[in-house]
Coordinates of C-alpha atoms in Angstrom, one line a residue:
X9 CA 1.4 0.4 -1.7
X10 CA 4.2 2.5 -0.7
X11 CA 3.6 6.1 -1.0
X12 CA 7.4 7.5 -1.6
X13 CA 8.5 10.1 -4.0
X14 CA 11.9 10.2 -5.7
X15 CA 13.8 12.8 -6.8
X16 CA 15.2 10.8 -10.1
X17 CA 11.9 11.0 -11.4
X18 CA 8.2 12.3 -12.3
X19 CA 5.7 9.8 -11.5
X20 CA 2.1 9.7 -13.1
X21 CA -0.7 7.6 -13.6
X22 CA -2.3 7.2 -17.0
X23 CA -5.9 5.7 -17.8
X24 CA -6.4 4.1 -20.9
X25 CA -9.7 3.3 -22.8
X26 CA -10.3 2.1 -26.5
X27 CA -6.4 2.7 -26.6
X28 CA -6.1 6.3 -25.8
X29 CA -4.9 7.7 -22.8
X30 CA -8.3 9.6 -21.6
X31 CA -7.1 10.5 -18.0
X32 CA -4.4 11.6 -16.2
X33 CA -3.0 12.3 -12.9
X34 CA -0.2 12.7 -10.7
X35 CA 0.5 9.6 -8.2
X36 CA -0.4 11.7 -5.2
X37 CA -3.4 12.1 -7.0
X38 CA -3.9 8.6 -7.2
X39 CA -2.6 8.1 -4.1
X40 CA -5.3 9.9 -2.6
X41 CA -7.9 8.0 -4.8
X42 CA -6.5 4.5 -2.9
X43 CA -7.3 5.9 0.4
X44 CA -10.9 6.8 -0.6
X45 CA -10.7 10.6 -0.3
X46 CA -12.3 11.1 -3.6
X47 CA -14.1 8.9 -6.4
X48 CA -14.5 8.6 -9.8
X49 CA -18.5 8.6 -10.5
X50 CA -17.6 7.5 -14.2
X51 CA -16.1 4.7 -13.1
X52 CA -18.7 3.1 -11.1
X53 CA -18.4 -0.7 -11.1
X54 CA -15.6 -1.0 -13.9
X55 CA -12.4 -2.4 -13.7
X56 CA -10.1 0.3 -15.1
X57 CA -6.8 -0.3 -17.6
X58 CA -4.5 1.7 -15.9
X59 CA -0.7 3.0 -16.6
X60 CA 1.7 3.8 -14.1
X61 CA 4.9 5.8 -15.6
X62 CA 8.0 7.0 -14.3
X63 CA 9.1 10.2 -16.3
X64 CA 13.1 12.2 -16.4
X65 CA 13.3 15.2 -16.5
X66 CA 14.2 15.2 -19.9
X67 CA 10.0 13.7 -20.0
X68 CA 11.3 10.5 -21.4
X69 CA 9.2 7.4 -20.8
X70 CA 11.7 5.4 -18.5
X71 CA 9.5 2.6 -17.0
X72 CA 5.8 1.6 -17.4
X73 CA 3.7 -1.0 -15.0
X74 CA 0.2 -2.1 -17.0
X75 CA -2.6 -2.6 -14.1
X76 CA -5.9 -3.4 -13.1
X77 CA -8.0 -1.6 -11.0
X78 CA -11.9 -2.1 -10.0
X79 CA -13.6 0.9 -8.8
X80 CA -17.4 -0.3 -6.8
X81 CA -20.5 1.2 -7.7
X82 CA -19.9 4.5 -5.9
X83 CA -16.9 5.4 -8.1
X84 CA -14.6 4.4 -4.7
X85 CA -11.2 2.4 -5.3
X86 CA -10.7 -1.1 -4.2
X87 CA -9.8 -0.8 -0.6
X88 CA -7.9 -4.3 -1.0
X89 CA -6.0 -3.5 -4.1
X90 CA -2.1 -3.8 -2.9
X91 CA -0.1 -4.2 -6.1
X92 CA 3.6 -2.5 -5.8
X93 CA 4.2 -1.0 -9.0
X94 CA 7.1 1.1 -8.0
X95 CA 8.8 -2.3 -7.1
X96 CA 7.1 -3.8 -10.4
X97 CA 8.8 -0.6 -12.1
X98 CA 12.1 -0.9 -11.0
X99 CA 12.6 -4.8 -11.7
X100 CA 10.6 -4.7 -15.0
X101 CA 12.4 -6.2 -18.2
X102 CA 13.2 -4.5 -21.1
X103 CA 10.5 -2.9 -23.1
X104 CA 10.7 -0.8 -26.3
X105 CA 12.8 2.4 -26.8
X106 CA 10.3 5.6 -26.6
X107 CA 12.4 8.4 -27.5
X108 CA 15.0 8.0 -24.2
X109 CA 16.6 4.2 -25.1
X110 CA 14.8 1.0 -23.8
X111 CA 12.4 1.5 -20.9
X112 CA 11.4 -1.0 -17.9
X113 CA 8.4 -3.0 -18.5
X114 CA 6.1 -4.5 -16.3
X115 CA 2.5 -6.3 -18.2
X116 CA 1.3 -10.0 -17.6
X117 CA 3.6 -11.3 -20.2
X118 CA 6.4 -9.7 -18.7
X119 CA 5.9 -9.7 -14.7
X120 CA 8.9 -9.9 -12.5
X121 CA 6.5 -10.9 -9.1
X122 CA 4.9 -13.7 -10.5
X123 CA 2.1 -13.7 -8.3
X124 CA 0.8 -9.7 -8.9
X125 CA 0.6 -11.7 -12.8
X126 CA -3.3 -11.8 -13.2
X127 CA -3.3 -8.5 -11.9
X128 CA -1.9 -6.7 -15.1
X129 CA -2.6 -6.6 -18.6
X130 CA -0.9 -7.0 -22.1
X131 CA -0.8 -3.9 -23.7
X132 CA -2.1 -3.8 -27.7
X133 CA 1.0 -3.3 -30.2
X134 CA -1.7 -3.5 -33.4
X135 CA -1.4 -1.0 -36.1
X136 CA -3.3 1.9 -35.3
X137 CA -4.2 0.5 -31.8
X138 CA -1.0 1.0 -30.0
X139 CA -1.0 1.9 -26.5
X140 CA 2.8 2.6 -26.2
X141 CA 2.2 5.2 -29.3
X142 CA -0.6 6.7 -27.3
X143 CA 1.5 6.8 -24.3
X144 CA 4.1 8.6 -25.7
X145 CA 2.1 11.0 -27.2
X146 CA 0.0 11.6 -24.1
X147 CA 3.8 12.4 -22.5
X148 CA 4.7 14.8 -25.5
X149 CA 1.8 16.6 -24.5
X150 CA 2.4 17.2 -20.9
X151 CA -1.2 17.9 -20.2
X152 CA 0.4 17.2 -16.3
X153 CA 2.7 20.4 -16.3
X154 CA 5.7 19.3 -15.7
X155 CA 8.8 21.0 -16.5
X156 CA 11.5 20.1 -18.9
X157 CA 15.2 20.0 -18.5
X158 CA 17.0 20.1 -21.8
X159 CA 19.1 17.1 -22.0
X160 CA 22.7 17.4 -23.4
X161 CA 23.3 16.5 -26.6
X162 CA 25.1 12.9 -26.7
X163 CA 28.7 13.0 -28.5
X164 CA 29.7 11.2 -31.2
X165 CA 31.1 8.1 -30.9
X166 CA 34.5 7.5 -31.9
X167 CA 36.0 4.0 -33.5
X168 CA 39.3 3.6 -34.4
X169 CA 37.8 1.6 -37.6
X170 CA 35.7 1.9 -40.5
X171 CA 32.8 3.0 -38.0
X172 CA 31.6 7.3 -38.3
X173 CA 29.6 9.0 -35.4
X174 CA 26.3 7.5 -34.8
X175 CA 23.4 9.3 -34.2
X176 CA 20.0 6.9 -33.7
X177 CA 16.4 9.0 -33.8
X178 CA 13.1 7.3 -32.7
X179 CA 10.4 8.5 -35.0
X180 CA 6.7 6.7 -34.3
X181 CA 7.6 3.6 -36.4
X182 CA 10.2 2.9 -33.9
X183 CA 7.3 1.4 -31.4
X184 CA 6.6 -2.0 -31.8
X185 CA 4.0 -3.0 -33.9
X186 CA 2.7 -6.4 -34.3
X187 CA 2.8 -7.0 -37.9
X188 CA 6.2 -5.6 -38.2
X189 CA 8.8 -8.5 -39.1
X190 CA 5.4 -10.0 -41.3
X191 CA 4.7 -7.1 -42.9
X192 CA 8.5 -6.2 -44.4
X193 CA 9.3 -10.0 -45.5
X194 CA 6.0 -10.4 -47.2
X195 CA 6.7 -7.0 -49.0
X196 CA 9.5 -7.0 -50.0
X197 CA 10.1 -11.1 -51.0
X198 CA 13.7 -11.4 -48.7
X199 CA 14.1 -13.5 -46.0
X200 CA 13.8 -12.0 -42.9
X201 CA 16.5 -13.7 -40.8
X202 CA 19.4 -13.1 -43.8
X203 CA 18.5 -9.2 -43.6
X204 CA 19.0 -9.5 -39.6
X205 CA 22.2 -11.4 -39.7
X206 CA 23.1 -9.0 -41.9
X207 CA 22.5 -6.0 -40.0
X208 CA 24.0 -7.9 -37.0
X209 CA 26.8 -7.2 -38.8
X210 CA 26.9 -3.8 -40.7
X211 CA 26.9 -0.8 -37.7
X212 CA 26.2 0.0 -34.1
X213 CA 22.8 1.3 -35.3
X214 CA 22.2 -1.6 -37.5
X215 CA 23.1 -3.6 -34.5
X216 CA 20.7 -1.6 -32.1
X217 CA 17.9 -1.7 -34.2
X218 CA 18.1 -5.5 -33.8
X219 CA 18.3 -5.7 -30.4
X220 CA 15.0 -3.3 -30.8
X221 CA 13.3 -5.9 -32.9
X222 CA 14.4 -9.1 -30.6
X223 CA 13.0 -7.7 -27.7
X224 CA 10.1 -6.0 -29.0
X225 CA 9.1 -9.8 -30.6
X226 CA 10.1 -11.5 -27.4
X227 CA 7.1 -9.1 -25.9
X228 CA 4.6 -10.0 -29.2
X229 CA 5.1 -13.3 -28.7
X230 CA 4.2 -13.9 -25.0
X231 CA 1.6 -11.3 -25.7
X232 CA 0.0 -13.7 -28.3
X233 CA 0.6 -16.9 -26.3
X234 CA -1.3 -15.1 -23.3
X235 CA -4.0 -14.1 -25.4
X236 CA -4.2 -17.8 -27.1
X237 CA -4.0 -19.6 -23.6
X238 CA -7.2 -17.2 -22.9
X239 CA -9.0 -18.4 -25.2
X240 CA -8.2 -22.2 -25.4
X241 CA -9.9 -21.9 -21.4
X242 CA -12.7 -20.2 -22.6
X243 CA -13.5 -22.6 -25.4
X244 CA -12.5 -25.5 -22.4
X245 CA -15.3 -23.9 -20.7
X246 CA -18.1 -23.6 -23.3
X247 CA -17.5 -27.5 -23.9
X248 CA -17.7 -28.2 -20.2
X249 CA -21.0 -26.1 -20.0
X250 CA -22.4 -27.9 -23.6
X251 CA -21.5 -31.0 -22.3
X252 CA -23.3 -30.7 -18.9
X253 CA -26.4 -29.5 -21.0
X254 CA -26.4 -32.3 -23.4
X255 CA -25.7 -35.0 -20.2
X256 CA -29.2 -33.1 -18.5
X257 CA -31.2 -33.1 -21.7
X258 CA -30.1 -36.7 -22.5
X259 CA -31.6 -37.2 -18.2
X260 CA -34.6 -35.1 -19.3
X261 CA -35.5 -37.6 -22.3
X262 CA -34.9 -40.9 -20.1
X263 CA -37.6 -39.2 -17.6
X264 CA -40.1 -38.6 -19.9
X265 CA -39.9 -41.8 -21.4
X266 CA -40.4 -43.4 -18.0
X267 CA -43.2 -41.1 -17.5
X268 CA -45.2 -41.9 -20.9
X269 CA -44.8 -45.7 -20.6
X270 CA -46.2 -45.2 -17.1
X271 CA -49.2 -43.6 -18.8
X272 CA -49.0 -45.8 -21.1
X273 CA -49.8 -48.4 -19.1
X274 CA -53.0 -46.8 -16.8
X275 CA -54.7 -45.6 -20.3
X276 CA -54.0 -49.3 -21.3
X277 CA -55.6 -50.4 -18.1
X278 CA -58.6 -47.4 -18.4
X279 CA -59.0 -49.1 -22.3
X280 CA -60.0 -52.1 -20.6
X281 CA -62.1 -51.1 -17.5
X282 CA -64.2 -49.0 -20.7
X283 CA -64.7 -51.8 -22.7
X284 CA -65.7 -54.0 -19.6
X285 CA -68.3 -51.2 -19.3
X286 CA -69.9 -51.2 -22.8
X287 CA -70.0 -54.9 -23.1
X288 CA -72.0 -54.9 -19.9
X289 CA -74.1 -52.2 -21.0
X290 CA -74.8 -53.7 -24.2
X291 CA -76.1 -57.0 -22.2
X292 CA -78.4 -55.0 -20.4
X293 CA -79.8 -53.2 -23.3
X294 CA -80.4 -57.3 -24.8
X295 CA -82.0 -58.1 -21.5
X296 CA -84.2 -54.7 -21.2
X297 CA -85.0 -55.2 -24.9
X298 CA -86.0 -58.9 -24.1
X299 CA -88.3 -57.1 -21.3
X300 CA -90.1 -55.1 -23.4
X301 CA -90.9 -57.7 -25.8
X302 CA -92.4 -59.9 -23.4
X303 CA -94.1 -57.3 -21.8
X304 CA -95.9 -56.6 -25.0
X305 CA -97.0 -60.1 -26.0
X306 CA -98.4 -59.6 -22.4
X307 CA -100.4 -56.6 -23.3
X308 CA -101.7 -58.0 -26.2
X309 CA -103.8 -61.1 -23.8
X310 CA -104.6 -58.5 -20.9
X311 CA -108.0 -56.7 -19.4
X312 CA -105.6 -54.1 -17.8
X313 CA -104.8 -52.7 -20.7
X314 CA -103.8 -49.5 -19.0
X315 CA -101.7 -50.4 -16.7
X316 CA -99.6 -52.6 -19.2
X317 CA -99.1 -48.9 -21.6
X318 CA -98.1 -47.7 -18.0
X319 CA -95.7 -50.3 -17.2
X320 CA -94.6 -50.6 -21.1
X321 CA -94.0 -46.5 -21.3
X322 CA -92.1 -46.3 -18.4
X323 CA -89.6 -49.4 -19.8
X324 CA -89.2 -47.9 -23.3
X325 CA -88.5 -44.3 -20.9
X326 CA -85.7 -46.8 -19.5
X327 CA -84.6 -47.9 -22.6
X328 CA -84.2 -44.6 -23.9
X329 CA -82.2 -43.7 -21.1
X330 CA -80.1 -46.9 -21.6
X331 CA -79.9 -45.5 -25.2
X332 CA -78.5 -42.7 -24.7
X333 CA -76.0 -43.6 -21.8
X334 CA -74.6 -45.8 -24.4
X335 CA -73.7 -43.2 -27.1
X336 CA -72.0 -41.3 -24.5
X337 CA -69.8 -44.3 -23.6
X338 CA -69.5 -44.9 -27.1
X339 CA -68.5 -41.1 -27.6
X340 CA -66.2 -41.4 -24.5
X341 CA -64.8 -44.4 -26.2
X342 CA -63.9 -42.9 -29.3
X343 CA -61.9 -40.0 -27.5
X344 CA -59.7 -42.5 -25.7
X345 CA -59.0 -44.2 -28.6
X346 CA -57.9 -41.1 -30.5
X347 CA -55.7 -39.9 -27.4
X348 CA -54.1 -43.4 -26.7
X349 CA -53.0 -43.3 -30.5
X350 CA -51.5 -39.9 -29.4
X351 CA -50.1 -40.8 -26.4
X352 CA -48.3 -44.3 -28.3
X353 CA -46.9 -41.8 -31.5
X354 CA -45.4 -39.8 -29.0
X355 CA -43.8 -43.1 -26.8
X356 CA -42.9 -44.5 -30.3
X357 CA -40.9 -41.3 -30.9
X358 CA -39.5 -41.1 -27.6
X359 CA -38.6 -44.8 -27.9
X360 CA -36.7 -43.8 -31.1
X361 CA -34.8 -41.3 -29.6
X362 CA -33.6 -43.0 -27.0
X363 CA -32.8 -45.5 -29.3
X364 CA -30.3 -43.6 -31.3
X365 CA -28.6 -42.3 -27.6
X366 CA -28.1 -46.1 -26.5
X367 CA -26.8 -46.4 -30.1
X368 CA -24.1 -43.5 -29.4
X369 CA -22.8 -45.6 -26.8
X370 CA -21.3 -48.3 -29.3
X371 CA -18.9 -45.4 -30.4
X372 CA -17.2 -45.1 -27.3
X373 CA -16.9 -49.3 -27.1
X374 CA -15.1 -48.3 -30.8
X375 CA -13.1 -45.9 -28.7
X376 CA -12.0 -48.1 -25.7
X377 CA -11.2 -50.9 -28.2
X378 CA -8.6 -48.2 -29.9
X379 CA -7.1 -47.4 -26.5
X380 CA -8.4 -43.8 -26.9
X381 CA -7.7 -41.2 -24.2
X382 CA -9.6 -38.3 -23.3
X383 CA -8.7 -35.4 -22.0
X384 CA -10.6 -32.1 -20.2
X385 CA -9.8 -29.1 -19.4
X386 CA -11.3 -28.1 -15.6
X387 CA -10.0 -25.3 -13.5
X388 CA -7.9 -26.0 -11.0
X389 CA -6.7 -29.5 -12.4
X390 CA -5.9 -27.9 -15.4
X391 CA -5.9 -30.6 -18.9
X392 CA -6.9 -33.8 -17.3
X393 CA -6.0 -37.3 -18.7
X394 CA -9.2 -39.4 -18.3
X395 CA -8.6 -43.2 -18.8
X396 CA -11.3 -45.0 -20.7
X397 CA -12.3 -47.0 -17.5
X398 CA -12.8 -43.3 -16.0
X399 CA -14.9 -42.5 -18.6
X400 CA -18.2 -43.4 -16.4
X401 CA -17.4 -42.3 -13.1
X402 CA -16.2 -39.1 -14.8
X403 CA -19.4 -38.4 -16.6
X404 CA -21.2 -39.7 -13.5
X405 CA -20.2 -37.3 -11.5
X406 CA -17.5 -35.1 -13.0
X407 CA -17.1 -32.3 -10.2
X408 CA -15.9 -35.8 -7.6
X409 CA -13.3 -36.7 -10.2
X410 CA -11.8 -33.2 -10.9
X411 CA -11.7 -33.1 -6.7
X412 CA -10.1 -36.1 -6.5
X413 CA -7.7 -35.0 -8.8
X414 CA -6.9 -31.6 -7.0
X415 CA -6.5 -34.1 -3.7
X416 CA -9.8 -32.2 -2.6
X417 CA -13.2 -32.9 -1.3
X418 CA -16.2 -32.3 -3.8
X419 CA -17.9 -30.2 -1.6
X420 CA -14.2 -27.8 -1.0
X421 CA -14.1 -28.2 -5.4
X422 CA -17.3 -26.7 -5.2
X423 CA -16.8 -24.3 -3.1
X424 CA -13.3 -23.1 -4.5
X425 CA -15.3 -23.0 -7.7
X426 CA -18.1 -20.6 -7.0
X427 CA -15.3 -18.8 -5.9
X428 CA -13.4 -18.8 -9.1
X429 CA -15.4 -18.0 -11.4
X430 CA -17.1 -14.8 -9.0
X431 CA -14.4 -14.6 -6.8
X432 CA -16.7 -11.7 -4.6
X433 CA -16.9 -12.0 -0.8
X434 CA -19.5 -14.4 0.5
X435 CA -20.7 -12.8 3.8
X436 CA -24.0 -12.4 4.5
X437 CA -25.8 -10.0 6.4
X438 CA -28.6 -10.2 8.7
X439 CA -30.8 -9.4 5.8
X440 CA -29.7 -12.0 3.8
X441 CA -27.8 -10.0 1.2
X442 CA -24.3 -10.6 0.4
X443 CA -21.2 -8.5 1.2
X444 CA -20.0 -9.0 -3.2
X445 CA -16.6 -7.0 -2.6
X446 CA -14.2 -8.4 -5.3
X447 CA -11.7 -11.0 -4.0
X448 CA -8.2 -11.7 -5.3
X449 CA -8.7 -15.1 -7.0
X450 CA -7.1 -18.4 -4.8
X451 CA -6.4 -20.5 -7.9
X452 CA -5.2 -23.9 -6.4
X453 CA -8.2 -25.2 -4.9
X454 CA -5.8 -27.2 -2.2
X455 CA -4.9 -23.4 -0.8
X456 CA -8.6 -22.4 -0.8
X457 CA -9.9 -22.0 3.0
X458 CA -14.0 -21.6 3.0
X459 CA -14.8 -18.6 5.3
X460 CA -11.5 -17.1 4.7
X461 CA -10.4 -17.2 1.0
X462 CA -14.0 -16.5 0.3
X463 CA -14.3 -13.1 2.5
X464 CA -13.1 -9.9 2.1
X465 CA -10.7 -8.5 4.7
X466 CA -13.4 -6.8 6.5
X467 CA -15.5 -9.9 6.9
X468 CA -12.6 -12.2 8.0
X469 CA -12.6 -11.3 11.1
X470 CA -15.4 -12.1 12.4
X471 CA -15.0 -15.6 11.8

């Protein structure tokens, strides 16, 4: 940024907040804020809406530039910032009249260096949020100091017609407001364009008033298409990110059905192995109950009557055993059975889900047989036209097509992504944290160079 004075006129620095001007300072001051010899501690990582004004000696308002500025977590201005607003301020267009005839204006609507364009910022026109009203009045104040010189009283102007002096004084309602043309027509039930071709018509103040009110709704409306076009890629965005989380939760269903028919299928195969088990323990209870019988028809013809109880205690000891084994496997069977009706309620439902997904997909053969063609919004490509036969390979793997489509690698889309959406520097240190000073944003990912778009000025040249 140039550091020049002139000697036409005063040169300030307004910051603005919640619409009111709640600091101010000459541009040395400011000057000396860019080249880090002071801070603002209440400004520690924000990105500031700030005013730069040139003044006349009369303290009229004769140009404004509307800027951003960040300011890191030690209240210190971005070393990188580089915007000329004195250049900014002497080719701005034509703004509103505030008190000393139409000033220069410089905003993102109105930028005559298109590439400094994402560094402004629109300024509000609403009723009773104006920042040129607060301006003004912040300038009336002249909490700066500066001194006035009287201006000379304009003479009247003379027409050899109808036409009488002409005198025009700005009050507030002079400032454009964004509900002005609206507000009168719905009032007062005329049509708005009749009253202005008639006042085209009537007087030099009639007729400067109108070229007031042109200008002033040339401003509103690239305001409002700005503000529109901010929001149509913010609503782009939420879709992109809904639609990625509905493509990963429909992933996240297909994967758990896998995983229940696989279990499924061993709690099938346990099923079996357990009734295996009973049936053969229920053929040796036969057989050991067989035993026993014949063992006591045995004692009933035998001297050793002892040793028989011996032999026939120690079988129905067995037996007991046996018993009681089998209870337990009966026990163990009726828990299986309860969880494997679990376990098949729960693949049923699954089933049914996925179901009523492969169902969706018969909308989209409705689609292809209408010839229907979508479109997406994704940065860098901007709104782009998806044939219906790229309607797989684009859901498959969106991020490839959008590169393809910026005549980019996926891995450089990537990349030039991160960058856009925290456009920070990407350097790391030998402990492994990052260098995060903010970036200017490289919005065609074709111009985006890793290791050099993505560092800082600092960083860049070590690589």
């Amino acid at each position: 940024m140039a550091r020049s004075k002139t000697e036409t006129f005063h040169e300030a620095v307004f910051f603005l907040q919640d619409h009111q001007v709640f600091r101010q300072m000459l541009k040395s001051e400011f000057e000396a804020l860019l080249d880090g010899y002071v801070g603002l501690s209440d400004m520690a990582d924000t990105e500031a809406e700030i005013v730069y004004l040139q003044i006349d000696k009369s303290l009229n308002v004769r140009a404004l530039v509307f800027f951003h500025l960040y300011f890191d977590e030690d209240g210190r201005a971005d070393p990188e910032w580089n915007i000329p607003i004195e250049e900014l301020a002497k080719k701005g267009g034509s703004g509103p009249d505030l008190g000393g005839g139409p000033i220069r204006l410089a905003c993102r609507s109105q930028c005559p260096i298109n590439w400094h364009q994402k560094e402004l910022w629109d300024p509000s026109m609403n009723p009773g949020a104006n920042d040129f009203q607060a301006i003004r009045k912040a300038v009336v104040e002249n909490r700066l100091g500066y001194a006035k010189v009287e201006a000379p009283e304009p003479e009247a102007v003379q027409t050899p017609s109808k036409f009488t002096n002409v005198k025009v004084d700005l009050d507030e309602d002079d400032i454009p407001l964004l509900d002005d043309i609206s507000g009168s027509e719905s009032d007062t039930g005329f049509d708005a364009s009749e009253t202005l071709t008639k006042m085209a018509g009537s007087s030099p103040a009639h007729r400067t008033k109108l070229a007031r009110l042109i200008r002033s709704q040339r401003l509103r409306i690239k305001t409002l298409e700005n503000l529109k076009n901010d929001e149509l890629e913010e609503q782009a965005r939420e879709y992109r990110l809904n639609a990625q989380q509905a493509k990963q939760a429909l992933q996240e269903v297909e994967q758990s059905l896998e995983q229940f028919k696989v279990l499924n299928a061993q709690l099938k195969k346990r099923l079996y192995e357990r009734n295996e088990q009973y049936l053969a323990l229920q053929d040796r209870m036969t057989d050991q109950s067989m035993l026993v019988e014949d063992l006591r028809n045995k004692l009933k013809g035998t001297e050793n009557v002892e040793q028989e109880r011996q032999e026939a205690s120690n079988l129905r000891a067995e037996l007991l055993i046996l018993k009681e084994q089998l209870e337990r496997r009966n026990e163990d069977l009726a828990y299986r059975d309860e969880k494997e009706e679990s376990i098949l309620q729960e693949l049923e439902d699954l089933q049914q889900k996925y179901e009523d997904l492969r169902n969706e997909g018969s909308i989209f053969e409705k689609l292809h047989e209408l010839d229907v063609v979508f479109m997406a919004y994704h940065p860098g490509a901007g709104h782009v036209t998806i044939p219906f036969v790229d309607i797989k390979r684009y859901v498959s793997n969106t991020n490839a097509y959008v590169a393809m489509k910026c005549s980019v690698s996926e891995e450089t889309y990537l990349k030039w992504l991160g960058h856009y959406e925290n456009p920070v520097c990407q350097y790391q240190s030998e402990g492994g944290s990052p260098c995060g000073s903010p970036l200017s944003v490289v919005h065609a990912p074709s111009e985006f160079k890793e290791n050099y778009s993505d560092l800082c000025a600092i960083h860049r040249k070590r690589f």
